[in-house]
PDB file of C-alpha atoms in Angstrom:
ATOM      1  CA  UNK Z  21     107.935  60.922 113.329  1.00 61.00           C
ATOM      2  CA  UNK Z  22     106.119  57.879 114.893  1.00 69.00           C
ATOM      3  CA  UNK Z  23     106.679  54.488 113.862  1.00 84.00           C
ATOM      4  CA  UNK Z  24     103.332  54.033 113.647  1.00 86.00           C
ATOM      5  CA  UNK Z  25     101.310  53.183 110.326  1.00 89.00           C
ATOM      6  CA  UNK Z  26      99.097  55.824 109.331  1.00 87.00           C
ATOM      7  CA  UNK Z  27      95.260  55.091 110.414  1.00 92.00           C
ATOM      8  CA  UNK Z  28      92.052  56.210 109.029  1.00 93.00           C
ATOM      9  CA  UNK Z  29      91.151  57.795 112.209  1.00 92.00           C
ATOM     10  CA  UNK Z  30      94.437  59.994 112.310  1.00 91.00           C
ATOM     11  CA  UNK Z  31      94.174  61.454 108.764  1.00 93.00           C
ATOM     12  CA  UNK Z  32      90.413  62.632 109.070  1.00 95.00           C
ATOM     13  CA  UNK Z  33      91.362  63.641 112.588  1.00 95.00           C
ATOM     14  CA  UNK Z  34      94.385  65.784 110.687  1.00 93.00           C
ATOM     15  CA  UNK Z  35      92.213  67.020 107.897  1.00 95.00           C
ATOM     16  CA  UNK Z  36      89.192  67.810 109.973  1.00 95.00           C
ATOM     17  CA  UNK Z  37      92.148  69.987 112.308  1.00 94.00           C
ATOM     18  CA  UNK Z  38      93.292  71.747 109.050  1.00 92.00           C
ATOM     19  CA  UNK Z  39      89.563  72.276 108.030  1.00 93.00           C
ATOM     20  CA  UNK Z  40      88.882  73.958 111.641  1.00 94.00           C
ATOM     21  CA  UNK Z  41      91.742  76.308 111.594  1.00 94.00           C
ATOM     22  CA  UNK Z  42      91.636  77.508 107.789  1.00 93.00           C
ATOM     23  CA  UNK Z  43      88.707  79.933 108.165  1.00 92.00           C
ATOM     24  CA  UNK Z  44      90.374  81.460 111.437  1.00 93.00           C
ATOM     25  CA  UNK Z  45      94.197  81.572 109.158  1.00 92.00           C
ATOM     26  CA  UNK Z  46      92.378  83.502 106.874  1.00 92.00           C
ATOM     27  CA  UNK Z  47      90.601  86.143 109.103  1.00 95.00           C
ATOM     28  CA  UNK Z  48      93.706  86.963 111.188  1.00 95.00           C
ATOM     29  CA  UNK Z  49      95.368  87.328 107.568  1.00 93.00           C
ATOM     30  CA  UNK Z  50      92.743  90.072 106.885  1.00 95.00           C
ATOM     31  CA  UNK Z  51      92.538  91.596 110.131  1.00 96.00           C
ATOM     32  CA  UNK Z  52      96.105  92.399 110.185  1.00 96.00           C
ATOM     33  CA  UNK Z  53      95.742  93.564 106.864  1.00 95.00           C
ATOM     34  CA  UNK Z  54      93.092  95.642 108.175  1.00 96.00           C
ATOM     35  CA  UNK Z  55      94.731  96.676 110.717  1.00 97.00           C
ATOM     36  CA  UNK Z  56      97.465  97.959 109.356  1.00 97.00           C
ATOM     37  CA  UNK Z  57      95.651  99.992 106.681  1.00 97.00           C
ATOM     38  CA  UNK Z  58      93.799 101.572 109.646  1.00 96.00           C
ATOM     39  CA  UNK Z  59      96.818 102.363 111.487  1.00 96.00           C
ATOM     40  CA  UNK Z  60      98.482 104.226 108.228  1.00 96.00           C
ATOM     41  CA  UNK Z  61      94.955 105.647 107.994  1.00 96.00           C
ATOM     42  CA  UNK Z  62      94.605 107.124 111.728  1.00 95.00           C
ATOM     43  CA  UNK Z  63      98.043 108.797 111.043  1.00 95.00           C
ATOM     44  CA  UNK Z  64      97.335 110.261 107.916  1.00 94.00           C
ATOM     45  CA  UNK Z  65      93.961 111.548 109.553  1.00 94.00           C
ATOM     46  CA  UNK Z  66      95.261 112.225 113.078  1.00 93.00           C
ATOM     47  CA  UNK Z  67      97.566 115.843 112.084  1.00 91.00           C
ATOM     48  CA  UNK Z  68      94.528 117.100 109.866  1.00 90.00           C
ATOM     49  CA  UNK Z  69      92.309 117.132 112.721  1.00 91.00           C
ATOM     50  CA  UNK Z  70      94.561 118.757 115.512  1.00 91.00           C
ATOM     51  CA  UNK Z  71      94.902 121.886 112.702  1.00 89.00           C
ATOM     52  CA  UNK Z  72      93.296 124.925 113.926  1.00 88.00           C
ATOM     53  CA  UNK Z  73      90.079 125.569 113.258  1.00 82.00           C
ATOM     54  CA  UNK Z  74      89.881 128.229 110.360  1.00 78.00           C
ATOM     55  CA  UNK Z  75      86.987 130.704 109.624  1.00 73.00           C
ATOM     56  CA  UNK Z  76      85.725 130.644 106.324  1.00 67.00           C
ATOM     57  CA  UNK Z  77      84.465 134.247 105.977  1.00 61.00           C
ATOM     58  CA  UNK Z  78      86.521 137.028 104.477  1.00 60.00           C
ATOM     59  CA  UNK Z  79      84.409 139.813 104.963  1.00 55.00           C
ATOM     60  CA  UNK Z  80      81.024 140.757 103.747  1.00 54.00           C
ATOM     61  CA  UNK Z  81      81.005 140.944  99.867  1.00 53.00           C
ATOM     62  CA  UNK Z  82      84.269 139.994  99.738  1.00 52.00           C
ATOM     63  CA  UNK Z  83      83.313 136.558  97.420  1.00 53.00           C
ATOM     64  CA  UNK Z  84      82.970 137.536  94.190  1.00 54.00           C
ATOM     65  CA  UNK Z  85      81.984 135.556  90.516  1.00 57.00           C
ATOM     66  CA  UNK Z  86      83.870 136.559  88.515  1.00 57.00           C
ATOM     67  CA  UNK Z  87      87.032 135.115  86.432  1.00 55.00           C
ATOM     68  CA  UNK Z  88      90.004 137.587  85.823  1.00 55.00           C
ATOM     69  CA  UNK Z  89      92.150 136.894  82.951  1.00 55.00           C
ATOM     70  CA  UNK Z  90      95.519 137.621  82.044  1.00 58.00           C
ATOM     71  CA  UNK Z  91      94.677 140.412  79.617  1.00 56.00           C
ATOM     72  CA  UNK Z  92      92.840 141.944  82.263  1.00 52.00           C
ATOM     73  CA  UNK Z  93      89.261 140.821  80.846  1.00 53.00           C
ATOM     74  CA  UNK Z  94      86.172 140.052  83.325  1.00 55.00           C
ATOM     75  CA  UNK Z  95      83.959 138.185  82.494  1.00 51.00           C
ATOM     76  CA  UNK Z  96      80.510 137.073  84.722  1.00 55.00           C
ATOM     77  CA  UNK Z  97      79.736 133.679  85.404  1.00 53.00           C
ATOM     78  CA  UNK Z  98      76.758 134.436  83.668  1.00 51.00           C
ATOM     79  CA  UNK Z  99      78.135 135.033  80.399  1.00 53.00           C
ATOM     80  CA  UNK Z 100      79.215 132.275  78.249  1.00 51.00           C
ATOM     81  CA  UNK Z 101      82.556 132.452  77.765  1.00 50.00           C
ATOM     82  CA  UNK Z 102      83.857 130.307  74.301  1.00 51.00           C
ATOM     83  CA  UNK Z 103      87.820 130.504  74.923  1.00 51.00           C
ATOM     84  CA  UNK Z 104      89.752 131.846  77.776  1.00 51.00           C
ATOM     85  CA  UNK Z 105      93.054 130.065  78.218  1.00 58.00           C
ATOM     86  CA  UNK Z 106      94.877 131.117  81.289  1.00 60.00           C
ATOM     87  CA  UNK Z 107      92.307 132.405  84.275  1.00 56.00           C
ATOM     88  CA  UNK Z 108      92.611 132.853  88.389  1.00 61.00           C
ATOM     89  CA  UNK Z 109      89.720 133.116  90.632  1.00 64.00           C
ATOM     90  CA  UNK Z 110      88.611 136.179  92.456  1.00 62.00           C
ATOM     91  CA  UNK Z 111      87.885 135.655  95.959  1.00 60.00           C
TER      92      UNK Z 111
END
């Protein structure tokens, strides 16, 4: 350190430096932040899109509403149906 007594011109000079660099310390703190949660992102995103491209249509009729149970029982989406514990759909 300097052997120099401490003026007022050198602390506001020092304190008007910190003041100037705070706000750009705390943006690159939240760009890199940022950053890296777009990075994990882009790679989470990146294999969904390069799947193949799948077609949606089974055949005509094919969709159906109706819920199958385990005992065999249809019911129609219609219908009101007050308990029915274990179901699959019917595509």
């Amino acid at each position: 350190m300097e052997k120099q007594p401490l003026t007022a011109g050198k602390a506001l000079s020092t304190l008007a430096l910190f003041n100037i660099m705070a706000i750009p310390l705390v943006l690159f703190s939240l760009m890199t932040s940022t950053l890296i949660m777009a990075n994990v992102s882009a790679s989470r995103l990146v294999p969904y899109f390069l799947l193949p491209e799948v077609d949606g249509t089974i055949g005509a009729g094919a969709h159906s509403d109706t819920i199958h149970t385990e005992a065999s029982e249809t019911f129609n989406m219609d219908d009101k149906v007050s308990s029915c514990t274990h179901f699959s759909w019917s595509i």
